mmCIF file of C-alpha atoms and ligand atoms in Angstrom:
data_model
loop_
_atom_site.group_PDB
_atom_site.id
_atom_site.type_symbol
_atom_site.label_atom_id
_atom_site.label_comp_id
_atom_site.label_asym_id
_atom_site.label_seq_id
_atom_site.Cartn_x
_atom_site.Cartn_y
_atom_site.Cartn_z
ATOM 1 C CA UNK A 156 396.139 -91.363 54.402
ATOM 2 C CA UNK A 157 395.968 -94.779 55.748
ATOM 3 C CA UNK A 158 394.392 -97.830 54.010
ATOM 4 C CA UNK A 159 391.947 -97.705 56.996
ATOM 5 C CA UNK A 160 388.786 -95.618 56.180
ATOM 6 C CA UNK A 161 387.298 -92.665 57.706
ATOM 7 C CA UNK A 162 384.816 -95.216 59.923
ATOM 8 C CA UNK A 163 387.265 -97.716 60.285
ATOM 9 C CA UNK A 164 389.335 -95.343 62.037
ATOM 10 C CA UNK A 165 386.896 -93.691 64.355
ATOM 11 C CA UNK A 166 385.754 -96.714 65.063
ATOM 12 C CA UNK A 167 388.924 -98.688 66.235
ATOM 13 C CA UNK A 168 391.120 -95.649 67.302
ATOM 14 C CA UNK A 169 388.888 -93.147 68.568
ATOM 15 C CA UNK A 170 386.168 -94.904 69.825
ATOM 16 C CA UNK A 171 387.552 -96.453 72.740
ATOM 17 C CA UNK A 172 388.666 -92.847 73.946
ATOM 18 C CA UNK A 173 384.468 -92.185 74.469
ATOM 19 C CA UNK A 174 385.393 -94.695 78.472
ATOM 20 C CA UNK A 175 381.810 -96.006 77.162
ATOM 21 C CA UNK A 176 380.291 -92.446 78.182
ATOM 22 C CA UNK A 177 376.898 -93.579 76.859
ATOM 23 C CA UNK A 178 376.292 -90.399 75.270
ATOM 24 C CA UNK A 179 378.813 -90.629 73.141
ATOM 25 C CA UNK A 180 377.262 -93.256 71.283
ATOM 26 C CA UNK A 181 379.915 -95.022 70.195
ATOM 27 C CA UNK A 182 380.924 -92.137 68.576
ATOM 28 C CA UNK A 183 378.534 -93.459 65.292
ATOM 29 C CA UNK A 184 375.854 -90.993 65.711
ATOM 30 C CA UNK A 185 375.296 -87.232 64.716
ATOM 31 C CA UNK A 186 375.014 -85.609 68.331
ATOM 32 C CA UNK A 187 377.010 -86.738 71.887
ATOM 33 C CA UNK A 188 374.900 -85.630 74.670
ATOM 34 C CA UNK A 189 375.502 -85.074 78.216
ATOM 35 C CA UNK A 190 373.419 -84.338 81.082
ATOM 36 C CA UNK A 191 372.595 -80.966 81.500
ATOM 37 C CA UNK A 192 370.297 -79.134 84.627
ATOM 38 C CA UNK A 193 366.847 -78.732 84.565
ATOM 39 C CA UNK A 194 365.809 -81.417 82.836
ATOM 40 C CA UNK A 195 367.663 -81.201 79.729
ATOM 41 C CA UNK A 196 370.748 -82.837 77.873
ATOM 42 C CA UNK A 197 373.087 -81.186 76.215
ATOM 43 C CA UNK A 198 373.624 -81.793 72.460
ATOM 44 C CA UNK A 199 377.090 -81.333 71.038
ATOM 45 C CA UNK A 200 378.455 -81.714 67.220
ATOM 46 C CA UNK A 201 381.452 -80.416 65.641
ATOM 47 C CA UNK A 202 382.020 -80.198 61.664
ATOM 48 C CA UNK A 203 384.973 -78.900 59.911
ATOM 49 C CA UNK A 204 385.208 -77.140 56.557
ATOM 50 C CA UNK A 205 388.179 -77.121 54.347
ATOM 51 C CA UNK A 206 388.646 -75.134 51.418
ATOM 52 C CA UNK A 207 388.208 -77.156 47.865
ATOM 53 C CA UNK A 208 386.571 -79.890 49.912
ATOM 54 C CA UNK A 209 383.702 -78.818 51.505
ATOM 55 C CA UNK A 210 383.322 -74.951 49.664
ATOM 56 C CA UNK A 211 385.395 -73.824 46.749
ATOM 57 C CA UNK A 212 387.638 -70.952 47.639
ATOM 58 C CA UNK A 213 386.485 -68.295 46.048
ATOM 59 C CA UNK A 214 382.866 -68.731 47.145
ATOM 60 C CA UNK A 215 381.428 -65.431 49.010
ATOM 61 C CA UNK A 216 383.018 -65.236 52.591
ATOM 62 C CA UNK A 217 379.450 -64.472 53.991
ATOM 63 C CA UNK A 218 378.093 -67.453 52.622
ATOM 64 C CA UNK A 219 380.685 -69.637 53.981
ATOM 65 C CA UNK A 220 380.509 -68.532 57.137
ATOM 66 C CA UNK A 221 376.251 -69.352 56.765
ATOM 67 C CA UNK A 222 377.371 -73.255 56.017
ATOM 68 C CA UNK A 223 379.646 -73.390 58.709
ATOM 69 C CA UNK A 224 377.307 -72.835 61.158
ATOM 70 C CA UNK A 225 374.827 -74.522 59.298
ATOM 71 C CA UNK A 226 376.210 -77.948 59.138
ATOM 72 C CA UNK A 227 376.451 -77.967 62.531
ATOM 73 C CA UNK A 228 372.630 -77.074 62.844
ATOM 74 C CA UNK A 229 371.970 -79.572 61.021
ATOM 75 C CA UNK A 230 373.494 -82.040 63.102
ATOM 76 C CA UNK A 231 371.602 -80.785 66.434
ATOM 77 C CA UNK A 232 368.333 -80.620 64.003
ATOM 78 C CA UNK A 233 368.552 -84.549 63.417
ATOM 79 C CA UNK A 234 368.621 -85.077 67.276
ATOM 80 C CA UNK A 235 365.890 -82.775 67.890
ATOM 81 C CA UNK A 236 367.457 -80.386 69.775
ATOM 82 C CA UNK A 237 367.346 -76.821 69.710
ATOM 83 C CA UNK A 238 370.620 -74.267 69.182
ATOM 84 C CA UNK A 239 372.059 -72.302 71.794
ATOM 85 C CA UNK A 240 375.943 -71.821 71.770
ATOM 86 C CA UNK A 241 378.946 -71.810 69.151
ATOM 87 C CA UNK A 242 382.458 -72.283 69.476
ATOM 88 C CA UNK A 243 384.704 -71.464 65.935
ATOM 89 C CA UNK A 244 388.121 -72.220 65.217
ATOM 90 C CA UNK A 245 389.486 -70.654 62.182
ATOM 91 C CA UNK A 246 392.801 -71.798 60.166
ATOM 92 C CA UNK A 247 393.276 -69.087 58.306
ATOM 93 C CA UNK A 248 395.938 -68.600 55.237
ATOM 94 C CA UNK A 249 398.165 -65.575 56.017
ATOM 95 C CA UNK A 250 396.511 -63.407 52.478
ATOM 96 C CA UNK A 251 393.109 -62.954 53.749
ATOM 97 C CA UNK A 252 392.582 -59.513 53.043
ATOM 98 C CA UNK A 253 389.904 -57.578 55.353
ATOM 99 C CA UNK A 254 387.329 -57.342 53.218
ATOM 100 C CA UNK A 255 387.180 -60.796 53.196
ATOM 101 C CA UNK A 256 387.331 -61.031 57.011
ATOM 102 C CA UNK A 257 384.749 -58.169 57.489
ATOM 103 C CA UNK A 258 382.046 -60.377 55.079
ATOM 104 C CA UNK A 259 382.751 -63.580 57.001
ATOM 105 C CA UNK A 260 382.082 -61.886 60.325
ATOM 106 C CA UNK A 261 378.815 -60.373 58.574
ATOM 107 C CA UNK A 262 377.811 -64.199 57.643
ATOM 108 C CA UNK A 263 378.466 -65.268 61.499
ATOM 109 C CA UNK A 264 376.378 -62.970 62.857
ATOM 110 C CA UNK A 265 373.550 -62.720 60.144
ATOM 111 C CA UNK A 266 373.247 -66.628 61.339
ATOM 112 C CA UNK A 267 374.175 -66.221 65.361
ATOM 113 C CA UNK A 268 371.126 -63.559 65.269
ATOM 114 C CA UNK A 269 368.961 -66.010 62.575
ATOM 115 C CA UNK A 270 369.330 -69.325 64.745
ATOM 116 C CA UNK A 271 369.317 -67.838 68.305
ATOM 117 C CA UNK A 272 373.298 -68.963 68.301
ATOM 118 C CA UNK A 273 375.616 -67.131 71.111
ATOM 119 C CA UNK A 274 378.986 -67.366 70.044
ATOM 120 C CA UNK A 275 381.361 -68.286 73.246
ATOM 121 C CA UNK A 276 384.987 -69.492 72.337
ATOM 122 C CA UNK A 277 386.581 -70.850 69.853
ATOM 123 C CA UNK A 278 390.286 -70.596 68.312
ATOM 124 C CA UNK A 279 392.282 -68.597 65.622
ATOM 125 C CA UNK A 280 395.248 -69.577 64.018
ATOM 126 C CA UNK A 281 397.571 -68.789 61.056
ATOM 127 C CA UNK A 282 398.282 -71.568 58.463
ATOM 128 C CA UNK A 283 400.372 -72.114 55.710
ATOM 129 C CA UNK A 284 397.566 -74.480 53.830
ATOM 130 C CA UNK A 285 393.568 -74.143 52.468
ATOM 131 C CA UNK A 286 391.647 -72.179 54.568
ATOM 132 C CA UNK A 287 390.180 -74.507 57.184
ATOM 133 C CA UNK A 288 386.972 -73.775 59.776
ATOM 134 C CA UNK A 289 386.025 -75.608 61.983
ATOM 135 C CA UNK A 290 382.536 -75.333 64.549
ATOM 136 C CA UNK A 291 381.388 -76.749 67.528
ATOM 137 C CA UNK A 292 377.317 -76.400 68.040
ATOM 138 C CA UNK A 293 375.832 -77.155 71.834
ATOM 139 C CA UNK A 294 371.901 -77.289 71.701
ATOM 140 C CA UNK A 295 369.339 -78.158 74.496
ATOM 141 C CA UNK A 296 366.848 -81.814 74.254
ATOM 142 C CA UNK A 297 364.934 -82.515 76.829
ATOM 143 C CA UNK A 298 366.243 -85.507 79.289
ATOM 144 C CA UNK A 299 366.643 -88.862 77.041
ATOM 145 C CA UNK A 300 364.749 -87.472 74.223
ATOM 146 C CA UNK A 301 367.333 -86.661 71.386
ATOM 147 C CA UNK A 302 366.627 -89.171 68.113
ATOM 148 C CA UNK A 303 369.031 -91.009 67.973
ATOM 149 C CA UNK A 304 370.539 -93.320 64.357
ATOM 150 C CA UNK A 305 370.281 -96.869 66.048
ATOM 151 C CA UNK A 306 366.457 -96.584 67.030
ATOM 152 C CA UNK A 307 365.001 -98.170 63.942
ATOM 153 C CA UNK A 308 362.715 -100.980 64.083
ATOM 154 C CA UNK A 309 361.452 -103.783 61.648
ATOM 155 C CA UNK A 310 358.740 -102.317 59.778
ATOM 156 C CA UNK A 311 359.169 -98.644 60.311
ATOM 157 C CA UNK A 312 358.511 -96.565 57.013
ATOM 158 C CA UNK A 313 361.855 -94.703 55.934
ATOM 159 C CA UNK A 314 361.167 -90.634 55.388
ATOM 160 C CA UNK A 315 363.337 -87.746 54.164
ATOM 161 C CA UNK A 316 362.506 -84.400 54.023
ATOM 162 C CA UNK A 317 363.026 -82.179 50.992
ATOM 163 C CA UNK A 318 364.396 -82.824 47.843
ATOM 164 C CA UNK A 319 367.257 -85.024 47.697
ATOM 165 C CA UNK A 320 370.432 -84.173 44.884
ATOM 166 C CA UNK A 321 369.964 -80.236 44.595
ATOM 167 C CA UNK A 322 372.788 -79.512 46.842
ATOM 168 C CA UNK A 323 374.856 -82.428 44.544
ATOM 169 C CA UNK A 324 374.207 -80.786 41.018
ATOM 170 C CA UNK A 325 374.607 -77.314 42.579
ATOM 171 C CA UNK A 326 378.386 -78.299 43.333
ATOM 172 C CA UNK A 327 378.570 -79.405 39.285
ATOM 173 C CA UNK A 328 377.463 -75.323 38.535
ATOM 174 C CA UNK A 329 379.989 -74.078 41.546
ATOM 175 C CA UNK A 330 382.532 -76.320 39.586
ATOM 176 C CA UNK A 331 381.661 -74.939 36.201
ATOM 177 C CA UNK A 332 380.682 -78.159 34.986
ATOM 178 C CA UNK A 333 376.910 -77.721 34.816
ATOM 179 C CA UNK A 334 375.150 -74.314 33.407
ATOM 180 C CA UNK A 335 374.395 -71.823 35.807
ATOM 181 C CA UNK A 336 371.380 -72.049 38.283
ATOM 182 C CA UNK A 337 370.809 -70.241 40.992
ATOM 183 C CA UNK A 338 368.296 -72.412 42.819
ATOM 184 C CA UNK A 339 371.077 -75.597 42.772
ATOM 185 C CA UNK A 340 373.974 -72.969 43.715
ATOM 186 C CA UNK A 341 372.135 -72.329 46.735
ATOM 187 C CA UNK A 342 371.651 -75.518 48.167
ATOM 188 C CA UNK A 343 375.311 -76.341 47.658
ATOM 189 C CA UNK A 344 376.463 -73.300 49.418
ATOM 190 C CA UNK A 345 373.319 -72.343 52.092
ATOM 191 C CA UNK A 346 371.628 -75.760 53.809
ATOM 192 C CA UNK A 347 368.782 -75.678 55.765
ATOM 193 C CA UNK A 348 368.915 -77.231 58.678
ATOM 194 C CA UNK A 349 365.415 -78.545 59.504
ATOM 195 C CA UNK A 350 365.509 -77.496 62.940
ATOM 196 C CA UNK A 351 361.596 -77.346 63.535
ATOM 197 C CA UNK A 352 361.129 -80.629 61.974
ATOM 198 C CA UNK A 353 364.191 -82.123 64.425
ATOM 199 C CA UNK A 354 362.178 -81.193 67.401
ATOM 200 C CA UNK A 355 358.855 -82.311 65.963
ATOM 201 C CA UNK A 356 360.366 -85.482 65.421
ATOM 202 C CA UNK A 357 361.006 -86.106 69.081
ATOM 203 C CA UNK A 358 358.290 -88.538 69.657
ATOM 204 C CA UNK A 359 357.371 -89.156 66.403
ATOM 205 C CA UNK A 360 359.974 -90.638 65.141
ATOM 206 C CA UNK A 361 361.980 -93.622 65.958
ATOM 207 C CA UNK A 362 365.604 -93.027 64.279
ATOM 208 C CA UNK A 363 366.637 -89.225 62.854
ATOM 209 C CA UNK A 364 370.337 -88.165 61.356
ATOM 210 C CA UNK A 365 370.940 -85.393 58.418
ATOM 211 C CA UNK A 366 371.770 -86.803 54.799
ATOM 212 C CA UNK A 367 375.356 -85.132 54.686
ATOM 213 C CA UNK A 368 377.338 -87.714 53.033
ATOM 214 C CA UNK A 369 374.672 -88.838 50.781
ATOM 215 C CA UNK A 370 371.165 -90.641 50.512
ATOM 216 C CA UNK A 371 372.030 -94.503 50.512
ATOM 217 C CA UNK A 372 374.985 -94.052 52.038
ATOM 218 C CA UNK A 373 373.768 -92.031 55.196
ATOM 219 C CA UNK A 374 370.464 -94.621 55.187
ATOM 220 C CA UNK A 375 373.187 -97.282 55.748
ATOM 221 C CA UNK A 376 374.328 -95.690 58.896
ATOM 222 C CA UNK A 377 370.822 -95.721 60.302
ATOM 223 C CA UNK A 378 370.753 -99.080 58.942
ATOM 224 C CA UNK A 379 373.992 -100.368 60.920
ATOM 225 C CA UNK A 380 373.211 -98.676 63.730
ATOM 226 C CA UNK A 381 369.855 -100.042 63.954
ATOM 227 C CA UNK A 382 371.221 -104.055 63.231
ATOM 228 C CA UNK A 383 368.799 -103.674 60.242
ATOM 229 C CA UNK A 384 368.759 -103.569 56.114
ATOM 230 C CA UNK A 385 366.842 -101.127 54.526
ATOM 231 C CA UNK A 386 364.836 -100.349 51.026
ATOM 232 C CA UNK A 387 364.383 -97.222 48.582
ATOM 233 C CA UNK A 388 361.898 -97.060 46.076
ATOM 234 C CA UNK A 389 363.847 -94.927 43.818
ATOM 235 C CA UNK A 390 360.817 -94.066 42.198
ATOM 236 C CA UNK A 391 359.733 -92.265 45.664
ATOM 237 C CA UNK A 392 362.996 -89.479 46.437
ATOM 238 C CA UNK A 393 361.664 -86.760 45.889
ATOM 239 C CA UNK A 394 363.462 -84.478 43.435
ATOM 240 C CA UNK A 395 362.910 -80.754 42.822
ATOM 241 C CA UNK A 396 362.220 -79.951 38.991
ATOM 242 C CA UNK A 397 365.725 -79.119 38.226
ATOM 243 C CA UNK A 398 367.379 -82.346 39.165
ATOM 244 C CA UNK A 399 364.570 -83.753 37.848
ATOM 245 C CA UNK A 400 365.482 -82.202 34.463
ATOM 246 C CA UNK A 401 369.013 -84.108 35.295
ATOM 247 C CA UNK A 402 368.410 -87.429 35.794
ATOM 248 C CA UNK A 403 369.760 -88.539 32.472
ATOM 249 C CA UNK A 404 373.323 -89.860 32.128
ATOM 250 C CA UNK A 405 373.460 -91.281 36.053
ATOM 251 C CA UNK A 406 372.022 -88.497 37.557
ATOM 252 C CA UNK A 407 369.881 -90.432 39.387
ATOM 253 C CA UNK A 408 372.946 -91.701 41.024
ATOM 254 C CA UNK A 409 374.437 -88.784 41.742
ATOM 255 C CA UNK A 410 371.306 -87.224 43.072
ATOM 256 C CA UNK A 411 371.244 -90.047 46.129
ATOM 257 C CA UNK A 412 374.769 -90.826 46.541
ATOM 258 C CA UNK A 413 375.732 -86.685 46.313
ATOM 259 C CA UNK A 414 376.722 -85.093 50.051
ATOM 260 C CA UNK A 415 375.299 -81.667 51.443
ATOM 261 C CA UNK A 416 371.768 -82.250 51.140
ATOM 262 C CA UNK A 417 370.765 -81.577 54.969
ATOM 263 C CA UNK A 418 367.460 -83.316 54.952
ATOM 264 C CA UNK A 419 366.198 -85.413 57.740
ATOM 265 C CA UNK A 420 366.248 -88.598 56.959
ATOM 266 C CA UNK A 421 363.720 -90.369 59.890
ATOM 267 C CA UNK A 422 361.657 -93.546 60.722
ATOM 268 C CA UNK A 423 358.651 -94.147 62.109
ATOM 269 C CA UNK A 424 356.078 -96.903 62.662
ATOM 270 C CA UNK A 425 353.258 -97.007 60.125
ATOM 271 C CA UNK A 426 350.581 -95.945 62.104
ATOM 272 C CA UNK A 427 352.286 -92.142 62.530
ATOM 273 C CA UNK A 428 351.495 -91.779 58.759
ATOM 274 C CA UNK A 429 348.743 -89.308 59.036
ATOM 275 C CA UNK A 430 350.376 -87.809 62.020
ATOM 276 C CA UNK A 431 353.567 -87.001 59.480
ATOM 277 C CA UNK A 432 351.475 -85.392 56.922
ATOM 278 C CA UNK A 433 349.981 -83.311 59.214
ATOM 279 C CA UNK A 434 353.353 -82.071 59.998
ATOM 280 C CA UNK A 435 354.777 -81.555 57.047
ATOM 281 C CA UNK A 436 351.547 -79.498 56.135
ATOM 282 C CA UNK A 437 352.032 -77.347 59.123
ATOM 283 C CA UNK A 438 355.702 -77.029 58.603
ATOM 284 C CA UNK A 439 355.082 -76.297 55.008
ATOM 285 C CA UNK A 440 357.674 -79.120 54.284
ATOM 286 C CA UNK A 441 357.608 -81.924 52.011
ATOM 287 C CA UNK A 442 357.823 -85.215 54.023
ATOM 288 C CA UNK A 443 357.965 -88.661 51.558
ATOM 289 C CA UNK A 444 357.965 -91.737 52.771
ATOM 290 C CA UNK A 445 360.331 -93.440 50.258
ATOM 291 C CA UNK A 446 361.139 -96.770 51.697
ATOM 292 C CA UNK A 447 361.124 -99.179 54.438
ATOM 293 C CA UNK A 448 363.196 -100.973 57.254
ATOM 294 C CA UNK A 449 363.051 -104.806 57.408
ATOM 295 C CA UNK A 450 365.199 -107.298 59.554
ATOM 296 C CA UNK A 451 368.924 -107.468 58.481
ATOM 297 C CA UNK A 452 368.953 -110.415 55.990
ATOM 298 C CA UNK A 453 371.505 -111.534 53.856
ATOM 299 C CA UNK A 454 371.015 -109.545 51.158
ATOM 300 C CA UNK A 455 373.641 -107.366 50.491
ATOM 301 C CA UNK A 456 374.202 -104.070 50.359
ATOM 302 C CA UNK A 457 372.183 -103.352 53.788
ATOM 303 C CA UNK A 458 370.446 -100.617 51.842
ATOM 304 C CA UNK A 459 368.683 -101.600 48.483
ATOM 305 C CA UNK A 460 367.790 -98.909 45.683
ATOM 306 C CA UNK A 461 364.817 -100.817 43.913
ATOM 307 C CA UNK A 462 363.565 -99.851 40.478
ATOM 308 C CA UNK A 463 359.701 -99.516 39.412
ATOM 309 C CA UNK A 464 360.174 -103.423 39.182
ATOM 310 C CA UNK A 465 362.044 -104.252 42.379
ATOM 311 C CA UNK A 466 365.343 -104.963 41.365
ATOM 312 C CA UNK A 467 367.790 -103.140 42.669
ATOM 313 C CA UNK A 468 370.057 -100.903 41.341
ATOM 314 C CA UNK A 469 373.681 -101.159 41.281
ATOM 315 C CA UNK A 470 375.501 -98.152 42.760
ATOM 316 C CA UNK A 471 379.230 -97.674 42.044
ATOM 317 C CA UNK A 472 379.504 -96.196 45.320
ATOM 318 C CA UNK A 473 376.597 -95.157 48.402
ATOM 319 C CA UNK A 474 378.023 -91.693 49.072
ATOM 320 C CA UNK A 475 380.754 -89.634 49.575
ATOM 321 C CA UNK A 476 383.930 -90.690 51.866
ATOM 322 C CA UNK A 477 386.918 -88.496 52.521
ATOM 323 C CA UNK A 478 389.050 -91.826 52.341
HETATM 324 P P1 ADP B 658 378.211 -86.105 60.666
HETATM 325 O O1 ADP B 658 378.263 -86.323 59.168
HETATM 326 O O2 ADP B 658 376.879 -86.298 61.265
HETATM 327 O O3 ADP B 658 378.853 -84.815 61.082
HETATM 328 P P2 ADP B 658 380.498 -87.763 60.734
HETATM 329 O O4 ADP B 658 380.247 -88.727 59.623
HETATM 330 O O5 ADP B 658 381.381 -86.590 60.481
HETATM 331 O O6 ADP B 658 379.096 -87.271 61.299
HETATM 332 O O7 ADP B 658 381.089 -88.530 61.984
HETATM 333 C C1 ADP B 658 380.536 -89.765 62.387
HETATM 334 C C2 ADP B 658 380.753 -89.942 63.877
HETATM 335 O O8 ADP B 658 382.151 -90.020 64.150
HETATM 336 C C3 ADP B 658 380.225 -88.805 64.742
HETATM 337 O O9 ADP B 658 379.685 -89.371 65.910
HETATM 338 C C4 ADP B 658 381.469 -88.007 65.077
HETATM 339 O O10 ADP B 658 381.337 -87.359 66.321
HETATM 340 C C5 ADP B 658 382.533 -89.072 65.142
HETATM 341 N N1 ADP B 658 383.869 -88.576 64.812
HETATM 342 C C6 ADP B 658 384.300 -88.185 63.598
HETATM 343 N N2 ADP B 658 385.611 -87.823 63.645
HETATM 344 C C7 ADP B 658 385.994 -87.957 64.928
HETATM 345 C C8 ADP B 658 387.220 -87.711 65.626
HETATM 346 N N3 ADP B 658 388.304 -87.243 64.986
HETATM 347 N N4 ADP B 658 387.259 -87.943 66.945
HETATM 348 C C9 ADP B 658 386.176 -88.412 67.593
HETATM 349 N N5 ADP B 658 384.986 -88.658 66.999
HETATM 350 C C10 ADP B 658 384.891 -88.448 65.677
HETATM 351 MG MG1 MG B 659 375.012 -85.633 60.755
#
């Protein structure tokens, strides 16, 4: 690939194709919207899986199918809007044998029925490399409302939902390089797109994306967007007891700088604290307020990991980047 990275190149080739549609928000955020009737915008993401990147090959066809449309959820989740169409193009190798077809099919629908999802388009080709998928998710905000990455302001506590890593250390037991466990496996191969949360957030929140890439490095986005720095109290992430069991040897590292967590990760002001609790108790969802946004300084990185002490903690990298 070129030297260039992955947001270098969106940002100086593709960008200028957006012809400043304002929606399109610079194409840095997790949703484009457009004006819809009624009252509503449209909310629009598409997110492409590739075999050995994103799921290993021989995971089960239902189950890929699940974080196909998932991912894309997650993405319409973390502009508070709600699902209501699919489009799917699938690349698929010429040996796919029915069976395998028939339980991908099964996944679809088991998550078109689940999420309220119609399915209407999409594309299907043969091709001579991995096995490559590729979704397109419309949902429906109301007018203006969708959160939105670059609405952060000095001051605002930084909150995540979930646990943070699981979905990291369950790609180590996919890979065969951690022992078996179940409750890891699944976050790696079945997010959860925190749809209810999204559209409780509306209002409640001042900036909203999905941790897909990683903790830090996904906090930085909100961060650049926003023309702000931000901390972590590593101390704070919360961590479910079995990464919690792994946070010798850098795992710590690995649990916020590992992708396919599919948490919200939000701001608000601090005088919506109680207001959050109260939602995460009625959503039966761990909210944790792990760190705060501050003017953009010139410390560097733009987002600081800080230790029970305050010093912060030197990452090799923030996150994962395709190149
Ligand atoms: P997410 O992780 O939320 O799916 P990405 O990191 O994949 O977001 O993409 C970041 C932003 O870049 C998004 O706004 C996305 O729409 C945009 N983007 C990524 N690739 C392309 C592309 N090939 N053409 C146009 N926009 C793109
Ligand atoms: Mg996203």
């Amino acid at each position: 690939m070129p030297s260039i990275d992955e947001f270098g190149l969106i940002a100086r080739l593709f960008a200028p194709l957006a012809r400043g549609h304002a929606g399109a928000q610079g194409l840095q955020d997790d949703c484009a919207t457009i004006d819809g009737p009624g009252g509503m915008d449209w909310a629009i993401s598409t997110d492409a899986l590739v075999a050995g990147v994103h799921f290993l090959p021989d995971d089960p066809p239902d189950l890929i199918a699940r974080k196909l449309v998932r991912v894309n959820l997650s993405d319409l989740a973390s502009s508070g809007a709600r699902p209501r169409f699919l489009l799917l193009s699938c690349c698929f190798p010429r040996a796919m044998t029915a069976d395998w077809l028939e339980g991908f099919a099964a996944g679809l629908a088991a998550d078109c029925r689940g999420f309220g999802l119609a399915l209407i388009g999409g594309d299907t080709v043969a091709t001579p490399g991995p096995l490559t998928l590729a979704a397109t998710a419309l949902g429906e905000v109301p007018s203006g409302q969708a959160l939105l990455r670059g609405h952060a302001r000095p001051g605002d506590d930084v909150w995540v939902s979930g646990t943070i890593g699981d979905a990291a250390f369950g790609l180590e037991v996919a890979l065969g390089q951690a022992p078996d466990q179940s409750d890891l496996l699944e976050r790696y191969r079945l997010p959860r797109p925190r749809l209810e949360l999204g559209v409780a957030l509306r209002g409640l929140a001042h900036a909203c994306m999905d941790v897909s890439d990683g903790l830090v490095a996904d906090l930085g986005q909100i961060a650049a967007a926003s023309h702000l720095h931000a901390e972590i109290r590593a101390a704070e992430v919360p961590l479910s007891a079995a990464v919690r069991a792994r946070l010798g040897g850098g795992g710590l590292e690995r649990a916020v700088t590992g992708g396919d967590d599919y948490e919200l990760l939000f701001t608000a002001p601090p005088e919506r604290r109680e207001a959050l609790a109260a939602l995460g108790r009625r959503l039966d969802l761990r909210l944790t307020r792990i760190g705060r946004m501050m003017p953009a300084g010139d410390l560097r990185p733009p987002v600081r990991l800080l230790d029970g002490q305050g010093t912060a903690l030197a990452l090799r990298r923030p996150g994962y980047r395709h190149f």
